[in-house]
mmCIF file of C-alpha atoms in Angstrom:
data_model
loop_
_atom_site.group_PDB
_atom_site.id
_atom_site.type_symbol
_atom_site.label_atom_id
_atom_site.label_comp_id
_atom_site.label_asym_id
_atom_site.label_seq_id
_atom_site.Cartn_x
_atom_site.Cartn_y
_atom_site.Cartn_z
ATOM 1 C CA UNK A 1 19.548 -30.413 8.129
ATOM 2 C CA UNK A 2 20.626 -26.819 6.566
ATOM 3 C CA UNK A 3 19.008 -25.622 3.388
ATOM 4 C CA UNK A 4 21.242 -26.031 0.587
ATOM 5 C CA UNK A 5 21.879 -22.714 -1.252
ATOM 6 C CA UNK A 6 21.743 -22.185 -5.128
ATOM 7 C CA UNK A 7 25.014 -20.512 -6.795
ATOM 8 C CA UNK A 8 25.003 -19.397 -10.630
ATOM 9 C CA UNK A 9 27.983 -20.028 -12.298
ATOM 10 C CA UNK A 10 28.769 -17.271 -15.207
ATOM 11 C CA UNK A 11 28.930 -19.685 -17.826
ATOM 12 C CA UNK A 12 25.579 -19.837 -16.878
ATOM 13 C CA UNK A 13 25.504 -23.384 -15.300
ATOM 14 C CA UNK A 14 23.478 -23.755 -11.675
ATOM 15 C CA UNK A 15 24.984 -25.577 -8.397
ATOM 16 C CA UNK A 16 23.934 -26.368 -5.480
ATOM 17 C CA UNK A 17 25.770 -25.862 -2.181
ATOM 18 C CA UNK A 18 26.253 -26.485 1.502
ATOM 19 C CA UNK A 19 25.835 -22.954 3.370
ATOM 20 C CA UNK A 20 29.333 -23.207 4.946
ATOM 21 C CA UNK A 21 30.681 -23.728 1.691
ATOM 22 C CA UNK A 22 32.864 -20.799 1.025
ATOM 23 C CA UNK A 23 34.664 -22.103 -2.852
ATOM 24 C CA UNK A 24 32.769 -24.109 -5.528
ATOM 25 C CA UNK A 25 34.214 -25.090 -8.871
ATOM 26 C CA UNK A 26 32.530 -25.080 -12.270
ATOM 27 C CA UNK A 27 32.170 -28.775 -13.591
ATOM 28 C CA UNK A 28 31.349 -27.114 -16.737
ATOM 29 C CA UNK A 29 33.770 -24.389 -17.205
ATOM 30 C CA UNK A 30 36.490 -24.808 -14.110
ATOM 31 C CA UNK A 31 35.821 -21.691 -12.899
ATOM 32 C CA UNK A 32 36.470 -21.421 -9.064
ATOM 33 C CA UNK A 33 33.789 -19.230 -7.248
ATOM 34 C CA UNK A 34 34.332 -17.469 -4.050
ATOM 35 C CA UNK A 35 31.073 -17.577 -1.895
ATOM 36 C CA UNK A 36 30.909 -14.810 0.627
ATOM 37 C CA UNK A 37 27.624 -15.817 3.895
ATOM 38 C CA UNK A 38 25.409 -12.794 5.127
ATOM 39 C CA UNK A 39 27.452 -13.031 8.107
ATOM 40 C CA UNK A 40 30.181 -12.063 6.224
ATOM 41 C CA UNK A 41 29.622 -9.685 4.209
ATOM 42 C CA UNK A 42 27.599 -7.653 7.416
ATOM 43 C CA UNK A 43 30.879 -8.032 9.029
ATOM 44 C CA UNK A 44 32.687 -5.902 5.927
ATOM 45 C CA UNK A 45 30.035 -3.416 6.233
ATOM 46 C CA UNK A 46 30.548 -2.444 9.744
ATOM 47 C CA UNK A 47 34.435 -2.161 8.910
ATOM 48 C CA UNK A 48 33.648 -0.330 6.630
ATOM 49 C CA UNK A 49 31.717 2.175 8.156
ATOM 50 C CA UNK A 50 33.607 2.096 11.156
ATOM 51 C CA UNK A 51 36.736 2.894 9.044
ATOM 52 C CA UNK A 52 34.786 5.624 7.528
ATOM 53 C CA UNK A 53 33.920 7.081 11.623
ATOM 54 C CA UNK A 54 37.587 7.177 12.042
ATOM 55 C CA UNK A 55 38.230 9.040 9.620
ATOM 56 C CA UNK A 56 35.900 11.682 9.632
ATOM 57 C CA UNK A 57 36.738 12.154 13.617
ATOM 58 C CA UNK A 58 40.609 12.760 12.663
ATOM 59 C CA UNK A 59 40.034 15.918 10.384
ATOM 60 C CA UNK A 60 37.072 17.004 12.455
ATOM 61 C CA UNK A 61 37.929 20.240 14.888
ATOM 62 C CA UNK A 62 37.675 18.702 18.272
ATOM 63 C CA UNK A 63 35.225 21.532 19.801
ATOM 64 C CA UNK A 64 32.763 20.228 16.299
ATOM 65 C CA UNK A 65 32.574 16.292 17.350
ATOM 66 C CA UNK A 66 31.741 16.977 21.201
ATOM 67 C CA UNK A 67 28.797 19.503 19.783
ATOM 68 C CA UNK A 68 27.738 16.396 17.532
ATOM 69 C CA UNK A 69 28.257 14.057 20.886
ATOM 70 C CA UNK A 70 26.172 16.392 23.109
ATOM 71 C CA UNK A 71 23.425 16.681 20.550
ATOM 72 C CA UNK A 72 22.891 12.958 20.176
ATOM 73 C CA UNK A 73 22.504 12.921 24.023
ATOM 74 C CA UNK A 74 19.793 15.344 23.750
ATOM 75 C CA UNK A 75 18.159 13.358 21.094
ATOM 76 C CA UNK A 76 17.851 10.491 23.439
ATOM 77 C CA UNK A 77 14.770 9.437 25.007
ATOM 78 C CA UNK A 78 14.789 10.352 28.827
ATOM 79 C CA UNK A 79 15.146 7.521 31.122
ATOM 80 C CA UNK A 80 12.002 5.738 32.164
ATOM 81 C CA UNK A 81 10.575 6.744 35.905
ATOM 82 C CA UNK A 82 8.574 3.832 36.152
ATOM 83 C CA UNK A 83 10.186 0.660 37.143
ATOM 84 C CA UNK A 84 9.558 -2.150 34.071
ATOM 85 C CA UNK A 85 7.755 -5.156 34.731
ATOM 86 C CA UNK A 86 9.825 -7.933 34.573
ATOM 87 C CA UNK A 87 10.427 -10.907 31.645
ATOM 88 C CA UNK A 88 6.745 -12.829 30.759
ATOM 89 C CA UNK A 89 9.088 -15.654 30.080
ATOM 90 C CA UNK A 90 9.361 -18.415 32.129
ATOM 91 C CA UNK A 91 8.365 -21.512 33.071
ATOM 92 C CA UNK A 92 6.734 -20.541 36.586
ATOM 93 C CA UNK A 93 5.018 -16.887 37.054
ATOM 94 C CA UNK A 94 1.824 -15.154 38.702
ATOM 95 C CA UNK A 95 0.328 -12.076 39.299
ATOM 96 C CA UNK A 96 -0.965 -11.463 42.844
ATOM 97 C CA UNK A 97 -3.575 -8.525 43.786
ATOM 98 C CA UNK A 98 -4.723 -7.594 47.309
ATOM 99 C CA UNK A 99 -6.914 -4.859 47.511
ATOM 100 C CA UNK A 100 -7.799 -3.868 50.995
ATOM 101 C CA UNK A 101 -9.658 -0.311 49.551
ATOM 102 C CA UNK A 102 -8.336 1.642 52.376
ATOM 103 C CA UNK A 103 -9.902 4.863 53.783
ATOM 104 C CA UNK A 104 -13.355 3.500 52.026
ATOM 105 C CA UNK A 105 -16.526 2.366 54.093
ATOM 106 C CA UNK A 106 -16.301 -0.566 51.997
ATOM 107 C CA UNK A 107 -12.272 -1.712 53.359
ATOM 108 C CA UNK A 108 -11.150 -4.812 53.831
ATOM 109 C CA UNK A 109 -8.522 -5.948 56.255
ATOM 110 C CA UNK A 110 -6.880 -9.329 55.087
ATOM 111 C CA UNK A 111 -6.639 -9.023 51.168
ATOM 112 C CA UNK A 112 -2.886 -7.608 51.065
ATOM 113 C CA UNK A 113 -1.679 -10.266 53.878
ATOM 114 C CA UNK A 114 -3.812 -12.974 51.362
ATOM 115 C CA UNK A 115 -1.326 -11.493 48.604
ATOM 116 C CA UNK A 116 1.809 -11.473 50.771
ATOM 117 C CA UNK A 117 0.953 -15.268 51.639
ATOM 118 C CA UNK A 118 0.438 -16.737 48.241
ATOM 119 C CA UNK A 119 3.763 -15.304 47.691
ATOM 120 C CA UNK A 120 5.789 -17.126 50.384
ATOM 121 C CA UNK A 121 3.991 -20.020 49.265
ATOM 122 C CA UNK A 122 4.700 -20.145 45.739
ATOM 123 C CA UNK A 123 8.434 -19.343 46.348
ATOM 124 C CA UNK A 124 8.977 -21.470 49.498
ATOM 125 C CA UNK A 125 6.767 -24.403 48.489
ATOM 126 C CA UNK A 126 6.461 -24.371 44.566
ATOM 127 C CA UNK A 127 9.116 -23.382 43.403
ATOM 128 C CA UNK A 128 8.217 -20.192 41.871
ATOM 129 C CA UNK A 129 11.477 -17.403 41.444
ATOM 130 C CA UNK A 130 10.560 -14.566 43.375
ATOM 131 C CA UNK A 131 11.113 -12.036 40.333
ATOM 132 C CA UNK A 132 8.863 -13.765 38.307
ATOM 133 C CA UNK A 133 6.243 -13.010 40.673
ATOM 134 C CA UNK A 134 3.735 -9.670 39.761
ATOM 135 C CA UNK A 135 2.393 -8.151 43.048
ATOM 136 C CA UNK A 136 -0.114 -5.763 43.148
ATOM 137 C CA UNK A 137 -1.362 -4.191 46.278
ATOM 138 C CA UNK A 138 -2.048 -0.628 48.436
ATOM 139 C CA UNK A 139 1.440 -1.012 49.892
ATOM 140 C CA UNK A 140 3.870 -1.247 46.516
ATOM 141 C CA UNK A 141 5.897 1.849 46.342
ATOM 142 C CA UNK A 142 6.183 1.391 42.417
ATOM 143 C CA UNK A 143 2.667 3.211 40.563
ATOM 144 C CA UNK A 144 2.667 0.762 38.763
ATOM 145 C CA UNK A 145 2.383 -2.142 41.251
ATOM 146 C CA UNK A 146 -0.985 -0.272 42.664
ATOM 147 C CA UNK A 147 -4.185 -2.703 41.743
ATOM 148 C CA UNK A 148 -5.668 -0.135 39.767
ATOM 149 C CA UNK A 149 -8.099 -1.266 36.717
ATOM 150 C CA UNK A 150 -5.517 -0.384 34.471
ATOM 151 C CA UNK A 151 -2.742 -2.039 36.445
ATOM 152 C CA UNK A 152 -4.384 -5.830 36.653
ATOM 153 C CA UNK A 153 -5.500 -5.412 33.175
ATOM 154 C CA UNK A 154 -1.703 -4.728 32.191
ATOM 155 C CA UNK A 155 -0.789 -7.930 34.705
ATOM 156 C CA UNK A 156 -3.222 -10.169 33.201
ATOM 157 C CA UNK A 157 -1.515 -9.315 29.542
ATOM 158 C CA UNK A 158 1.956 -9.674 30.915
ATOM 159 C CA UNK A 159 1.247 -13.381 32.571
ATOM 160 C CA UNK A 160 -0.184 -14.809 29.315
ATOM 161 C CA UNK A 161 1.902 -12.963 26.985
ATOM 162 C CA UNK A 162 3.957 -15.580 25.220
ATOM 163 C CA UNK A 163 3.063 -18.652 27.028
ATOM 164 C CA UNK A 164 4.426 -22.066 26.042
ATOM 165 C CA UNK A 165 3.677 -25.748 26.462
ATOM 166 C CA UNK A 166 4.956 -26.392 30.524
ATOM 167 C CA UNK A 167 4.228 -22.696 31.674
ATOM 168 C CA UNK A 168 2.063 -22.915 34.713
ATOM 169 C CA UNK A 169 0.673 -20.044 35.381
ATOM 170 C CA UNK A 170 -1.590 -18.475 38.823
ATOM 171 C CA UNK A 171 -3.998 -15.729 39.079
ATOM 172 C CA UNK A 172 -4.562 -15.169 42.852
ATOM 173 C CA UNK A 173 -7.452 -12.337 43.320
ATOM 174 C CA UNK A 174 -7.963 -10.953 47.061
ATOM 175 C CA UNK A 175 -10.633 -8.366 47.048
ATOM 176 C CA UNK A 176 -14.246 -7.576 46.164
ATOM 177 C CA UNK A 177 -16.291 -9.096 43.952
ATOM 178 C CA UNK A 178 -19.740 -8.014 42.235
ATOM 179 C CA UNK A 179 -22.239 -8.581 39.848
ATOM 180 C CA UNK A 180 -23.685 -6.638 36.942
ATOM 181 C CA UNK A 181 -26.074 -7.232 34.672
ATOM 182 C CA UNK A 182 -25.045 -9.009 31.416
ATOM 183 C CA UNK A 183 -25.426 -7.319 28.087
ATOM 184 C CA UNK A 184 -24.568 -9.604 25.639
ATOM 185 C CA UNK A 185 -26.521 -12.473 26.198
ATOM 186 C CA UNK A 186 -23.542 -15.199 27.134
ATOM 187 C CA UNK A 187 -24.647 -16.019 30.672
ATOM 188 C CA UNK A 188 -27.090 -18.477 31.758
ATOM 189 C CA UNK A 189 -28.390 -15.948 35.240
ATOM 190 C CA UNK A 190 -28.100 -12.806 33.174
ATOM 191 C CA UNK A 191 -25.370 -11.659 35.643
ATOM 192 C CA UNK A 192 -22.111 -10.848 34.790
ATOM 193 C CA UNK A 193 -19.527 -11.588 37.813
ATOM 194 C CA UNK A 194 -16.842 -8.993 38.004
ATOM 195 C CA UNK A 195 -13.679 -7.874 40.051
ATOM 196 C CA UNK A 196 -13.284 -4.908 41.792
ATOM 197 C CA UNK A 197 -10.516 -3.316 41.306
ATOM 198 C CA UNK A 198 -8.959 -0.492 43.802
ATOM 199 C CA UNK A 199 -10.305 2.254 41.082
ATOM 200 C CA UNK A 200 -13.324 0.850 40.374
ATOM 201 C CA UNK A 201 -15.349 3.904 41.143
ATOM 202 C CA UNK A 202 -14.242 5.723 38.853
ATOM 203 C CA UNK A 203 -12.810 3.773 35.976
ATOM 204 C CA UNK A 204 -15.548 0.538 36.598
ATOM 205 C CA UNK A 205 -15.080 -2.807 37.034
ATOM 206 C CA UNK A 206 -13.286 -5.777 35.487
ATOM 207 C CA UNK A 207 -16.209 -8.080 33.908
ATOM 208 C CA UNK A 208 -15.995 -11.520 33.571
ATOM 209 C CA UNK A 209 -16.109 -11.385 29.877
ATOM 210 C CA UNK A 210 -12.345 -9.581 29.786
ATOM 211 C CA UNK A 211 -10.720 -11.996 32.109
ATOM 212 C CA UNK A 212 -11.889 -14.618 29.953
ATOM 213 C CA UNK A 213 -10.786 -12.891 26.798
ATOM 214 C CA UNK A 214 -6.994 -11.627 28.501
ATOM 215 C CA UNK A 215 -6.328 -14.977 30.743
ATOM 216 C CA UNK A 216 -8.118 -17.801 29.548
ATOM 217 C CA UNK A 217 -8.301 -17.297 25.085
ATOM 218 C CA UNK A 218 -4.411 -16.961 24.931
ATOM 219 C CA UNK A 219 -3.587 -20.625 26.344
ATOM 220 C CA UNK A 220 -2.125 -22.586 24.053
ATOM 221 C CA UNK A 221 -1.838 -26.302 24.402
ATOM 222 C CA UNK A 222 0.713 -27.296 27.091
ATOM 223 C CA UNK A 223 0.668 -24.014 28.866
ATOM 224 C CA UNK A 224 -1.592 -24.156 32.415
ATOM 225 C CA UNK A 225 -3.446 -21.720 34.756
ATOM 226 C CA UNK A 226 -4.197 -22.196 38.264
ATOM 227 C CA UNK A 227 -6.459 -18.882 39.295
ATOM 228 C CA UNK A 228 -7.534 -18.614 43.061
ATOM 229 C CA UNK A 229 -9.886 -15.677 43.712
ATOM 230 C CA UNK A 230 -11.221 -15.085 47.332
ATOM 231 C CA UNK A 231 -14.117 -12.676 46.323
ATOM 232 C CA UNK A 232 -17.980 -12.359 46.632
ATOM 233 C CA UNK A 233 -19.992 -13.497 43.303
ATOM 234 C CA UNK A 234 -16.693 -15.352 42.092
ATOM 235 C CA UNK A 235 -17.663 -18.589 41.309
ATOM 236 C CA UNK A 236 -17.320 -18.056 37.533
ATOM 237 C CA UNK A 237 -15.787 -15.341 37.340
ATOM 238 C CA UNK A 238 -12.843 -16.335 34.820
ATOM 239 C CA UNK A 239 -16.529 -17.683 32.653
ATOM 240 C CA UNK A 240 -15.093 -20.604 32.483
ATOM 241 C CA UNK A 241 -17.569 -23.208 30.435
ATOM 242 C CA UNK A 242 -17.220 -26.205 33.333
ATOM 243 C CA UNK A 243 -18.313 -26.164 36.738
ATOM 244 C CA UNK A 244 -18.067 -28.802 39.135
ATOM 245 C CA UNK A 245 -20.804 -29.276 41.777
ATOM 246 C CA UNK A 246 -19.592 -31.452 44.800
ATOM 247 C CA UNK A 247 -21.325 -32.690 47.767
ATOM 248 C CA UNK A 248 -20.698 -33.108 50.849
ATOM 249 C CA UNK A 249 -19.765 -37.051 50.246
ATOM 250 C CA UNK A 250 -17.637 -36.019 47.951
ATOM 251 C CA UNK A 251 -19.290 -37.422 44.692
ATOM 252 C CA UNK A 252 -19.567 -34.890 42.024
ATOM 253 C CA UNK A 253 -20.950 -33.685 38.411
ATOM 254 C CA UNK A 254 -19.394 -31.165 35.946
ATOM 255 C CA UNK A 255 -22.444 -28.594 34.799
ATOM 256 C CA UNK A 256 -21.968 -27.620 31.211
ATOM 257 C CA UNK A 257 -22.328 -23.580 31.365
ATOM 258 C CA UNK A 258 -20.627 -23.263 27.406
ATOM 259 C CA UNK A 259 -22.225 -20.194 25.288
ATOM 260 C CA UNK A 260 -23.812 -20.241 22.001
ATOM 261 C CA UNK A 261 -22.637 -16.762 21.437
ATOM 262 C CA UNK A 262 -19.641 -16.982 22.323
ATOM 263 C CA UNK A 263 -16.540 -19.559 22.822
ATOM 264 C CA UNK A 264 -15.054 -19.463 26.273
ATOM 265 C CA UNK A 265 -12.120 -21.926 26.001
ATOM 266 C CA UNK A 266 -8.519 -21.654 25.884
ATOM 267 C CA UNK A 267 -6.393 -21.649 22.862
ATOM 268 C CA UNK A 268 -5.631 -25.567 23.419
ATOM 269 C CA UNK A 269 -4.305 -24.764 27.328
ATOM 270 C CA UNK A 270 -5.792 -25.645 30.400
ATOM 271 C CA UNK A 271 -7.261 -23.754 33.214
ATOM 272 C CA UNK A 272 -8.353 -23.637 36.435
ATOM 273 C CA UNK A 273 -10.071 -21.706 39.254
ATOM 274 C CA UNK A 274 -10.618 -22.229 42.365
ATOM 275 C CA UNK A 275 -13.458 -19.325 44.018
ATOM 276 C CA UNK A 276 -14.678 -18.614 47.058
ATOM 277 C CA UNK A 277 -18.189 -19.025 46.476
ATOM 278 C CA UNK A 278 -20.772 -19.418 44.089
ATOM 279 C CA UNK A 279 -22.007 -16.831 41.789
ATOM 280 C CA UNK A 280 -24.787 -15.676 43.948
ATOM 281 C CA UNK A 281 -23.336 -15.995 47.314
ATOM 282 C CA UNK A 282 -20.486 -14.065 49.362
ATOM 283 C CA UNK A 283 -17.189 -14.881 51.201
ATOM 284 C CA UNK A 284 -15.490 -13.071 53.849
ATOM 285 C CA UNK A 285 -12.466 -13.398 56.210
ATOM 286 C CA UNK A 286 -11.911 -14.854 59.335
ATOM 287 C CA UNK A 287 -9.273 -14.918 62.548
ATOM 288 C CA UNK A 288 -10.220 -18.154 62.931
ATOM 289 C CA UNK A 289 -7.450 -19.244 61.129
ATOM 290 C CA UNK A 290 -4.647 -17.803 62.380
ATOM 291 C CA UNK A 291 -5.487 -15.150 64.909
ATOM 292 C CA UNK A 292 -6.111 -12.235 62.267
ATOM 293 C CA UNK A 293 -7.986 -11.522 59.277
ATOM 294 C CA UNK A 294 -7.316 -13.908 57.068
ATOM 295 C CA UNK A 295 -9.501 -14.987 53.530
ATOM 296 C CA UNK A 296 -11.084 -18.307 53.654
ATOM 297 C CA UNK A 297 -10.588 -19.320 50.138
ATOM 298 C CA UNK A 298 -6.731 -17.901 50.488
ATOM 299 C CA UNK A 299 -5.596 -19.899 53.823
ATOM 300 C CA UNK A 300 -7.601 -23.161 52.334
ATOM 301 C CA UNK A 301 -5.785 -23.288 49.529
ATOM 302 C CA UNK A 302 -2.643 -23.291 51.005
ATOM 303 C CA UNK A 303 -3.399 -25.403 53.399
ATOM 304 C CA UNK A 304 -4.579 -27.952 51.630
ATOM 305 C CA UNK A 305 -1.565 -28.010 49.401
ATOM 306 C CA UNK A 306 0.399 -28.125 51.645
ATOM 307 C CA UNK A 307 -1.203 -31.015 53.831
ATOM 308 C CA UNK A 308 -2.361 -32.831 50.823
ATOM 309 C CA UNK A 309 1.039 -34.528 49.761
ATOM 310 C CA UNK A 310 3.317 -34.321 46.515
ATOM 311 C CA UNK A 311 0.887 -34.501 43.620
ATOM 312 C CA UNK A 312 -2.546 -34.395 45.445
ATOM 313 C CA UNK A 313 -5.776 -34.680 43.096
ATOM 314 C CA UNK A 314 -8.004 -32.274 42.347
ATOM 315 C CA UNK A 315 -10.671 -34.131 44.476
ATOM 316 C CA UNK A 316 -8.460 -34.540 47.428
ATOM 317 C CA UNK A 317 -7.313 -30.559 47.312
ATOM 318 C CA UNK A 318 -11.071 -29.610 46.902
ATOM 319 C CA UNK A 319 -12.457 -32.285 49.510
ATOM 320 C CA UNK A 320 -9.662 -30.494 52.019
ATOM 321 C CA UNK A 321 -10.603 -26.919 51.438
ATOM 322 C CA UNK A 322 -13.955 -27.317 51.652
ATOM 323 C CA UNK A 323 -13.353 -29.503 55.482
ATOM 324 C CA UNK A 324 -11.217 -26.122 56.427
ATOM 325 C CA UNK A 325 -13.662 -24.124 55.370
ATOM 326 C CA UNK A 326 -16.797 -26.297 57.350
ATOM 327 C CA UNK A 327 -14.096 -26.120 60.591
ATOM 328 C CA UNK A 328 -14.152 -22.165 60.256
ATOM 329 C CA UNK A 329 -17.724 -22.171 60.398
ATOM 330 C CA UNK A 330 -18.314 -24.512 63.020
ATOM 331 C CA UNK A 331 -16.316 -22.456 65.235
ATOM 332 C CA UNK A 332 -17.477 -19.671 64.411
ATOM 333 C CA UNK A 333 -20.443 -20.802 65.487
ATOM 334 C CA UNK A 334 -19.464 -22.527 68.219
ATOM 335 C CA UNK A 335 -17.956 -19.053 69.245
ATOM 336 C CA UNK A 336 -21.583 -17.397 68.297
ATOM 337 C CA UNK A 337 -18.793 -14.747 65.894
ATOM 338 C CA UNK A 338 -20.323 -14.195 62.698
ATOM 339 C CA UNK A 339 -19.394 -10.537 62.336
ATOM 340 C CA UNK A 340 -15.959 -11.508 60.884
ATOM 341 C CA UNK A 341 -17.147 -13.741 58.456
ATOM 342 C CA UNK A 342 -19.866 -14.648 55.786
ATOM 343 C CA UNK A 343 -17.787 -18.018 55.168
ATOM 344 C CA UNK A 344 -21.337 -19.918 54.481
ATOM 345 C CA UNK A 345 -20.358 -20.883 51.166
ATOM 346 C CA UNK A 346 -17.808 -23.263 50.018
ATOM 347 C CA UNK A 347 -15.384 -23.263 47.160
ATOM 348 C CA UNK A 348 -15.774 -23.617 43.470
ATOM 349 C CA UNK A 349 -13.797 -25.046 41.153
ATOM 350 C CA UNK A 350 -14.408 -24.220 37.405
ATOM 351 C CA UNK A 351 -12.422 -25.761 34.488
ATOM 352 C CA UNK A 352 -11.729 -25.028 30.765
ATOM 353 C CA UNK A 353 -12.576 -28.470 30.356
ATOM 354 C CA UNK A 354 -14.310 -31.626 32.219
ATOM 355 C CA UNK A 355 -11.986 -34.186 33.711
ATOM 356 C CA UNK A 356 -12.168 -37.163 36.360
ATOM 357 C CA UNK A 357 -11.759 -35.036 39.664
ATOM 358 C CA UNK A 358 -10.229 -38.087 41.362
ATOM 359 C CA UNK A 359 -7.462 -39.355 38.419
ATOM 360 C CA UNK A 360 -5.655 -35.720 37.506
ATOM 361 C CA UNK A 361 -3.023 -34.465 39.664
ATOM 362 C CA UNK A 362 -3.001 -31.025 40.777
ATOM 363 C CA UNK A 363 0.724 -29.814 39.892
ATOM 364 C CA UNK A 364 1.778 -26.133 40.137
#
């Protein structure tokens, strides 16, 4: 219902009125009131002053107003070179970084095809609008589509920035991963896990501790985020304060990794990753999959969406990724190939919160 608005009469006497009101009469004194809205009165104003335009431009010399026009051109800022990223708001969005590190001894070959495939997925099988999709990789044209520290930092703001209840969110990381040592005391091996961004010789890496604080803090309740990172030392690398240990049978426990010093949970959100390994162990690619390089974690999640039916659990997508991943290595094996591929470990998922792996749907 709209506020009622007060009106003072000027015998003194006080009323109360509906805002669309526009006359009011004084029980008191009869005196009829004309009641002008904000609305109107704004309108007045801009006849007013575009009255007073008029008539300044008819006795101004004509050579005078096009120096005035020309000026205010000047005084304009230039047009931005660097293409803008596009709207934060929406129901369905994700940033995507592959980071092959070309031209380095340390290059990769599959990260920028792992980037290029989460994106047909999301679009052909989730739903997601293609412009509300953030890629990052050696091959953008746009500077600021590179996966430079500064870029993903910038992505990581733009995903979270505004979320609402429904928003689901993904954070897909192809690239290297590392470890550093942890200087403020929050983690329980004294490592911090990190990503390595293409820059990160130069301008460092990005910790652990600052994709918690950009991703994961800003969640508010209702809003969710799905990250899937195929990189070394990633298993908690969004510090996320639940991690879920699963054997081979299946059966499972969630291992309580919170911080005393400091709170790693979401703003009343929920979310998600899904790594490539453990903390302390590495993941690779592999042809194995579909006759080039290809990231374990990437193809296996996929996959296992895909194969798992509408609405799979998070025990059922898990329980498939990690059989993909076991097939890989047995062939591999089998093949006596294990240049292409350090797929020994298995995924990890970590969670804001714990949560019966085998009752919630997975839902994108």
């Amino acid at each position: 219902m709209a506020t009622r608005r007060e009106v003072r009469c000027r015998c003194g006497r006080r009323m109360w009125v509906q805002p669309d009101v526009r006359t009011v009469q004084c029980s008191t004194c009869h005196t009829v009131t004309q009641l002008y809205s904000l609305v109107d009165i704004a309108r007045g104003a801009n006849r007013i002053i575009h009255g007073f335009q008029q008539l300044l431009r008819q006795h101004q010399p004509q050579h005078q107003y096009h120096e005035q026009q020309q000026q205010q051109m000047m005084a304009q800022p230039p047009p931005r070179l660097l293409e803008p990223l596009p709207s934060p708001f929406g129901k369905k969005r994700a940033v995507l970084c592959g980071v092959n590190y070309k031209g380095k001894s340390y290059s990769l070959k599959g990260c920028i095809s792992d980037a290029k495939s989460m994106r047909s997925f999301l679009v052909q099988q989730m739903g997601f609008p293609i412009d509300s999709i953030l890629m990052l990789t050696e091959d953008e044209a746009s500077p600021q589509r590179i996966p430079t520290k500064r870029n993903i930092r910038k992505a990581m703001r733009w995903l979270v920035e505004g979320n609402r209840a429904m928003d689901s969110l993904v954070f897909h990381f192809s690239g290297h991963g590392s470890q550093q040592k942890d200087y403020n005391g929050d983690e329980i091996d004294g490592q911090d896990e990190a990503l390595c961004p293409l820059d990160h010789e130069t301008e460092g890496k990005i910790i652990d501790d600052e994709i918690n604080r950009i991703l994961v803090r800003p969640l508010v309740h209702g809003a969710k985020l799905h990250a899937v990172i195929d990189a070394c030392n990633s298993g908690t690398v969004l510090d996320l304060p639940f991690v879920c240990r699963m054997e081979r049978n299946g059966s499972y426990e969630w291992e309580d990794q919170r911080s005393v010093r400091a709170y790693k949970g979401t703003d009343g959100g929920a979310a998600f990753c899904f790594s490539a390994c453990d903390d302390d162990e590495t993941s690779g690619y592999t042809p194995v999959f579909t006759g080039k390089n290809t990231g374990a974690m990437t193809y296996s999640f996929i996959k296992a969406v895909k194969t798992a039916g509408p609405a799979p659990t998070y025990g059922h997508l898990l329980n498939l990724m990690c059989s993909a991943i076991r097939e890989a290595q047995s062939r591999l094996a089998f093949n006596g190939d294990y240049t292409s591929s350090d797929a020994s470990a298995e995924p990890l998922l970590t969670s804001s919160d714990e949560f019966d792996l085998y009752a919630t749907k997975f839902v994108l």
